[in-house]
Amino acid sequence: MNQIVLVVLLLVCLNTVLLNDDNLYDFPQKMLVQHNKYRLLHNSHPMTLSTSLNAFAQEWADYLAMNNLFEHRENLFSLNRGENIYYSYDSVLLPSGMDAADSWYNEISDWSFASNSPKSPNAVTAHFTQMVWNSSLQLGCGKSYNGNKVYVVCNYFIAGNMLEEYDQNVFKPNL
């Protein structure tokens, strides 16, 4: 009886992953749509999806999930690549990872467009500014699971968050 329950539970979980409208194969495309939706609000150029950046991001998402870590890849600056990472856990449902873009964009509440800088020294805004960075024109995203944890990585070319360049790359939204 326990084996039957376990098999049914596994099938339900597998079905959730395979039929989820946010599966691993269309995830980068959906993240591109999310990014470009937010970029449009800021008059930033639309991004295109890069297969090499998708592979780069997927490799790091797999590494983070496999090692149960949450950290940025080293030496991104030398590659002129930016990176946003996201982690989520749900004890009941398998998280999709699609809320990563919303989470990053919501950092806008801590950004001052008057000074083109964070509102306070401890404010976290680099995910938001990287998303809307006008000069970043290529995007690659990946996600990976470890149990009920999802790890999302998006890489950007060229890298954003360059000192002295915020005025030319982070624009006030058209609301």
PDB file of C-alpha atoms in Angstrom:
ATOM      1  CA  MET A   1       0.000   0.000   0.000  1.00  0.00           C
ATOM      2  CA  ASN A   2       2.790   2.442   0.884  1.00  0.00           C
ATOM      3  CA  GLN A   3       4.489   1.698  -2.436  1.00  0.00           C
ATOM      4  CA  ILE A   4       1.312   2.519  -4.367  1.00  0.00           C
ATOM      5  CA  VAL A   5       0.945   5.823  -2.527  1.00  0.00           C
ATOM      6  CA  LEU A   6       4.592   6.623  -3.232  1.00  0.00           C
ATOM      7  CA  VAL A   7       4.228   5.803  -6.946  1.00  0.00           C
ATOM      8  CA  VAL A   8       1.084   7.943  -7.233  1.00  0.00           C
ATOM      9  CA  LEU A   9       2.812  10.809  -5.441  1.00  0.00           C
ATOM     10  CA  LEU A  10       5.828  10.549  -7.758  1.00  0.00           C
ATOM     11  CA  LEU A  11       3.580  10.537 -10.826  1.00  0.00           C
ATOM     12  CA  VAL A  12       1.739  13.626  -9.604  1.00  0.00           C
ATOM     13  CA  CYS A  13       5.048  15.426  -9.007  1.00  0.00           C
ATOM     14  CA  LEU A  14       6.405  14.391 -12.401  1.00  0.00           C
ATOM     15  CA  ASN A  15       3.190  15.470 -14.084  1.00  0.00           C
ATOM     16  CA  THR A  16       3.423  18.848 -12.327  1.00  0.00           C
ATOM     17  CA  VAL A  17       6.945  19.381 -13.633  1.00  0.00           C
ATOM     18  CA  LEU A  18       6.280  18.165 -17.177  1.00  0.00           C
ATOM     19  CA  LEU A  19       2.945  19.874 -17.680  1.00  0.00           C
ATOM     20  CA  ASN A  20       3.821  23.066 -15.857  1.00  0.00           C
ATOM     21  CA  ASP A  21       3.563  25.909 -18.362  1.00  0.00           C
ATOM     22  CA  ASP A  22       6.958  26.978 -17.083  1.00  0.00           C
ATOM     23  CA  ASN A  23       9.039  23.893 -17.886  1.00  0.00           C
ATOM     24  CA  LEU A  24      12.804  23.993 -18.355  1.00  0.00           C
ATOM     25  CA  TYR A  25      12.595  24.300 -22.143  1.00  0.00           C
ATOM     26  CA  ASP A  26      10.426  27.393 -22.426  1.00  0.00           C
ATOM     27  CA  PHE A  27      11.630  29.017 -19.201  1.00  0.00           C
ATOM     28  CA  PRO A  28      14.284  31.241 -20.850  1.00  0.00           C
ATOM     29  CA  GLN A  29      11.743  32.519 -23.394  1.00  0.00           C
ATOM     30  CA  LYS A  30       9.230  33.330 -20.656  1.00  0.00           C
ATOM     31  CA  MET A  31      11.901  35.136 -18.659  1.00  0.00           C
ATOM     32  CA  LEU A  32      12.799  37.149 -21.775  1.00  0.00           C
ATOM     33  CA  VAL A  33       9.165  38.231 -22.098  1.00  0.00           C
ATOM     34  CA  GLN A  34       9.112  39.251 -18.418  1.00  0.00           C
ATOM     35  CA  HIS A  35      12.352  41.201 -18.745  1.00  0.00           C
ATOM     36  CA  ASN A  36      11.227  43.000 -21.890  1.00  0.00           C
ATOM     37  CA  LYS A  37       7.868  43.860 -20.320  1.00  0.00           C
ATOM     38  CA  TYR A  38       9.685  45.673 -17.518  1.00  0.00           C
ATOM     39  CA  ARG A  39      12.304  47.166 -19.839  1.00  0.00           C
ATOM     40  CA  LEU A  40       9.551  48.675 -22.003  1.00  0.00           C
ATOM     41  CA  LEU A  41       8.311  50.614 -18.964  1.00  0.00           C
ATOM     42  CA  HIS A  42      11.750  52.240 -18.736  1.00  0.00           C
ATOM     43  CA  ASN A  43      12.334  52.894 -22.452  1.00  0.00           C
ATOM     44  CA  SER A  44      15.177  50.378 -22.397  1.00  0.00           C
ATOM     45  CA  HIS A  45      16.022  48.539 -25.599  1.00  0.00           C
ATOM     46  CA  PRO A  46      14.436  45.070 -25.824  1.00  0.00           C
ATOM     47  CA  MET A  47      16.717  42.135 -25.146  1.00  0.00           C
ATOM     48  CA  THR A  48      17.188  39.053 -27.294  1.00  0.00           C
ATOM     49  CA  LEU A  49      17.718  35.537 -26.052  1.00  0.00           C
ATOM     50  CA  SER A  50      21.229  34.138 -26.353  1.00  0.00           C
ATOM     51  CA  THR A  51      21.663  30.365 -26.560  1.00  0.00           C
ATOM     52  CA  SER A  52      25.200  30.635 -25.195  1.00  0.00           C
ATOM     53  CA  LEU A  53      24.010  32.741 -22.238  1.00  0.00           C
ATOM     54  CA  ASN A  54      21.149  30.281 -21.662  1.00  0.00           C
ATOM     55  CA  ALA A  55      23.685  27.442 -21.438  1.00  0.00           C
ATOM     56  CA  PHE A  56      25.952  29.541 -19.206  1.00  0.00           C
ATOM     57  CA  ALA A  57      23.052  30.369 -16.855  1.00  0.00           C
ATOM     58  CA  GLN A  58      21.742  26.791 -16.845  1.00  0.00           C
ATOM     59  CA  GLU A  59      25.175  25.447 -15.951  1.00  0.00           C
ATOM     60  CA  TRP A  60      25.374  27.744 -12.917  1.00  0.00           C
ATOM     61  CA  ALA A  61      21.776  27.033 -11.840  1.00  0.00           C
ATOM     62  CA  ASP A  62      22.554  23.294 -11.967  1.00  0.00           C
ATOM     63  CA  TYR A  63      25.734  23.842  -9.947  1.00  0.00           C
ATOM     64  CA  LEU A  64      23.890  25.853  -7.282  1.00  0.00           C
ATOM     65  CA  ALA A  65      21.111  23.269  -6.983  1.00  0.00           C
ATOM     66  CA  MET A  66      23.478  20.305  -6.920  1.00  0.00           C
ATOM     67  CA  ASN A  67      25.599  21.905  -4.188  1.00  0.00           C
ATOM     68  CA  ASN A  68      22.719  23.580  -2.344  1.00  0.00           C
ATOM     69  CA  LEU A  69      24.440  26.981  -2.638  1.00  0.00           C
ATOM     70  CA  PHE A  70      23.298  30.518  -3.288  1.00  0.00           C
ATOM     71  CA  GLU A  71      26.158  32.608  -4.640  1.00  0.00           C
ATOM     72  CA  HIS A  72      27.221  34.470  -7.746  1.00  0.00           C
ATOM     73  CA  ARG A  73      29.661  33.006 -10.222  1.00  0.00           C
ATOM     74  CA  GLU A  74      33.158  34.449  -9.912  1.00  0.00           C
ATOM     75  CA  ASN A  75      34.969  36.415 -12.622  1.00  0.00           C
ATOM     76  CA  LEU A  76      31.840  37.653 -14.397  1.00  0.00           C
ATOM     77  CA  PHE A  77      33.314  41.122 -14.708  1.00  0.00           C
ATOM     78  CA  SER A  78      36.164  39.827 -16.871  1.00  0.00           C
ATOM     79  CA  LEU A  79      33.560  38.266 -19.197  1.00  0.00           C
ATOM     80  CA  ASN A  80      31.498  41.486 -19.259  1.00  0.00           C
ATOM     81  CA  ARG A  81      28.469  39.524 -18.067  1.00  0.00           C
ATOM     82  CA  GLY A  82      25.955  40.509 -15.450  1.00  0.00           C
ATOM     83  CA  GLU A  83      24.088  38.019 -13.292  1.00  0.00           C
ATOM     84  CA  ASN A  84      20.921  37.874 -11.233  1.00  0.00           C
ATOM     85  CA  ILE A  85      20.276  34.846  -9.043  1.00  0.00           C
ATOM     86  CA  TYR A  86      17.134  33.775  -7.221  1.00  0.00           C
ATOM     87  CA  TYR A  87      16.164  30.975  -4.867  1.00  0.00           C
ATOM     88  CA  SER A  88      12.763  29.857  -3.643  1.00  0.00           C
ATOM     89  CA  TYR A  89      11.470  26.991  -1.526  1.00  0.00           C
ATOM     90  CA  ASP A  90       7.990  25.652  -0.942  1.00  0.00           C
ATOM     91  CA  SER A  91       7.325  22.709   1.336  1.00  0.00           C
ATOM     92  CA  VAL A  92       4.157  21.723  -0.545  1.00  0.00           C
ATOM     93  CA  LEU A  93       4.284  22.918  -4.143  1.00  0.00           C
ATOM     94  CA  LEU A  94       7.133  22.861  -6.611  1.00  0.00           C
ATOM     95  CA  PRO A  95       8.038  26.530  -7.179  1.00  0.00           C
ATOM     96  CA  SER A  96       8.140  27.563 -10.829  1.00  0.00           C
ATOM     97  CA  GLY A  97      10.822  30.217 -10.658  1.00  0.00           C
ATOM     98  CA  MET A  98       8.772  32.644 -12.732  1.00  0.00           C
ATOM     99  CA  ASP A  99       8.433  34.977  -9.759  1.00  0.00           C
ATOM    100  CA  ALA A 100      12.187  35.666  -9.934  1.00  0.00           C
ATOM    101  CA  ALA A 101      11.759  38.505 -12.449  1.00  0.00           C
ATOM    102  CA  ASP A 102       9.014  40.113 -10.360  1.00  0.00           C
ATOM    103  CA  SER A 103      11.156  39.811  -7.242  1.00  0.00           C
ATOM    104  CA  TRP A 104      14.108  41.488  -8.948  1.00  0.00           C
ATOM    105  CA  TYR A 105      11.973  44.234 -10.443  1.00  0.00           C
ATOM    106  CA  ASN A 106      10.307  44.993  -7.100  1.00  0.00           C
ATOM    107  CA  GLU A 107      13.641  46.378  -5.909  1.00  0.00           C
ATOM    108  CA  ILE A 108      12.544  49.513  -7.800  1.00  0.00           C
ATOM    109  CA  SER A 109      10.916  50.624  -4.540  1.00  0.00           C
ATOM    110  CA  ASP A 110      14.412  51.173  -3.082  1.00  0.00           C
ATOM    111  CA  TRP A 111      15.770  53.071  -6.118  1.00  0.00           C
ATOM    112  CA  SER A 112      15.843  56.872  -6.336  1.00  0.00           C
ATOM    113  CA  PHE A 113      15.469  58.151  -9.887  1.00  0.00           C
ATOM    114  CA  ALA A 114      16.232  61.677  -8.667  1.00  0.00           C
ATOM    115  CA  SER A 115      19.759  60.673  -7.657  1.00  0.00           C
ATOM    116  CA  ASN A 116      20.007  57.539  -9.834  1.00  0.00           C
ATOM    117  CA  SER A 117      21.170  55.565  -6.830  1.00  0.00           C
ATOM    118  CA  PRO A 118      19.726  53.427  -4.028  1.00  0.00           C
ATOM    119  CA  LYS A 119      17.580  55.313  -1.516  1.00  0.00           C
ATOM    120  CA  SER A 120      19.757  54.074   1.341  1.00  0.00           C
ATOM    121  CA  PRO A 121      23.240  52.543   1.655  1.00  0.00           C
ATOM    122  CA  ASN A 122      21.821  49.129   2.605  1.00  0.00           C
ATOM    123  CA  ALA A 123      19.154  48.987  -0.103  1.00  0.00           C
ATOM    124  CA  VAL A 124      19.325  46.052  -2.515  1.00  0.00           C
ATOM    125  CA  THR A 125      18.705  47.351  -6.038  1.00  0.00           C
ATOM    126  CA  ALA A 126      21.323  45.759  -8.307  1.00  0.00           C
ATOM    127  CA  HIS A 127      18.925  43.065  -9.587  1.00  0.00           C
ATOM    128  CA  PHE A 128      16.435  45.728 -10.662  1.00  0.00           C
ATOM    129  CA  THR A 129      19.040  47.955 -12.297  1.00  0.00           C
ATOM    130  CA  GLN A 130      20.583  45.006 -14.148  1.00  0.00           C
ATOM    131  CA  MET A 131      17.159  44.013 -15.506  1.00  0.00           C
ATOM    132  CA  VAL A 132      16.463  47.435 -16.996  1.00  0.00           C
ATOM    133  CA  TRP A 133      20.081  48.340 -17.885  1.00  0.00           C
ATOM    134  CA  ASN A 134      19.675  49.823 -21.362  1.00  0.00           C
ATOM    135  CA  SER A 135      23.036  48.626 -22.731  1.00  0.00           C
ATOM    136  CA  SER A 136      22.410  44.991 -21.756  1.00  0.00           C
ATOM    137  CA  LEU A 137      20.924  43.571 -24.946  1.00  0.00           C
ATOM    138  CA  GLN A 138      21.350  39.801 -24.576  1.00  0.00           C
ATOM    139  CA  LEU A 139      19.803  37.558 -21.942  1.00  0.00           C
ATOM    140  CA  GLY A 140      20.201  33.949 -20.944  1.00  0.00           C
ATOM    141  CA  CYS A 141      18.336  32.215 -18.127  1.00  0.00           C
ATOM    142  CA  GLY A 142      18.302  28.797 -16.524  1.00  0.00           C
ATOM    143  CA  LYS A 143      16.713  27.105 -13.566  1.00  0.00           C
ATOM    144  CA  SER A 144      17.339  23.949 -11.626  1.00  0.00           C
ATOM    145  CA  TYR A 145      15.691  22.070  -8.792  1.00  0.00           C
ATOM    146  CA  ASN A 146      16.877  20.445  -5.602  1.00  0.00           C
ATOM    147  CA  GLY A 147      13.813  18.876  -4.038  1.00  0.00           C
ATOM    148  CA  ASN A 148      11.248  21.635  -3.567  1.00  0.00           C
ATOM    149  CA  LYS A 149      13.858  24.359  -4.060  1.00  0.00           C
ATOM    150  CA  VAL A 150      14.250  26.226  -7.322  1.00  0.00           C
ATOM    151  CA  TYR A 151      17.382  28.099  -8.325  1.00  0.00           C
ATOM    152  CA  VAL A 152      17.119  30.699 -11.091  1.00  0.00           C
ATOM    153  CA  VAL A 153      20.065  32.334 -12.836  1.00  0.00           C
ATOM    154  CA  CYS A 154      19.906  35.007 -15.523  1.00  0.00           C
ATOM    155  CA  ASN A 155      23.017  36.289 -17.243  1.00  0.00           C
ATOM    156  CA  TYR A 156      23.256  39.530 -19.189  1.00  0.00           C
ATOM    157  CA  PHE A 157      25.549  40.820 -21.901  1.00  0.00           C
ATOM    158  CA  ILE A 158      26.846  43.391 -21.530  1.00  0.00           C
ATOM    159  CA  ALA A 159      27.038  43.623 -17.772  1.00  0.00           C
ATOM    160  CA  GLY A 160      25.077  46.373 -16.083  1.00  0.00           C
ATOM    161  CA  ASN A 161      25.622  48.231 -12.833  1.00  0.00           C
ATOM    162  CA  MET A 162      28.702  50.092 -14.044  1.00  0.00           C
ATOM    163  CA  LEU A 163      29.628  53.087 -11.914  1.00  0.00           C
ATOM    164  CA  GLU A 164      29.133  56.435 -13.599  1.00  0.00           C
ATOM    165  CA  GLU A 165      26.798  54.859 -16.208  1.00  0.00           C
ATOM    166  CA  TYR A 166      23.468  54.736 -14.350  1.00  0.00           C
ATOM    167  CA  ASP A 167      22.253  57.997 -15.922  1.00  0.00           C
ATOM    168  CA  GLN A 168      22.630  56.535 -19.423  1.00  0.00           C
ATOM    169  CA  ASN A 169      21.125  53.126 -18.572  1.00  0.00           C
ATOM    170  CA  VAL A 170      18.497  53.270 -15.813  1.00  0.00           C
ATOM    171  CA  PHE A 171      15.536  55.403 -16.814  1.00  0.00           C
ATOM    172  CA  LYS A 172      12.477  56.497 -14.877  1.00  0.00           C
ATOM    173  CA  PRO A 173       9.395  54.398 -15.750  1.00  0.00           C
ATOM    174  CA  ASN A 174       6.654  55.764 -18.012  1.00  0.00           C
ATOM    175  CA  LEU A 175       3.653  55.316 -15.791  1.00  0.00           C
TER     176      LEU A 175
END
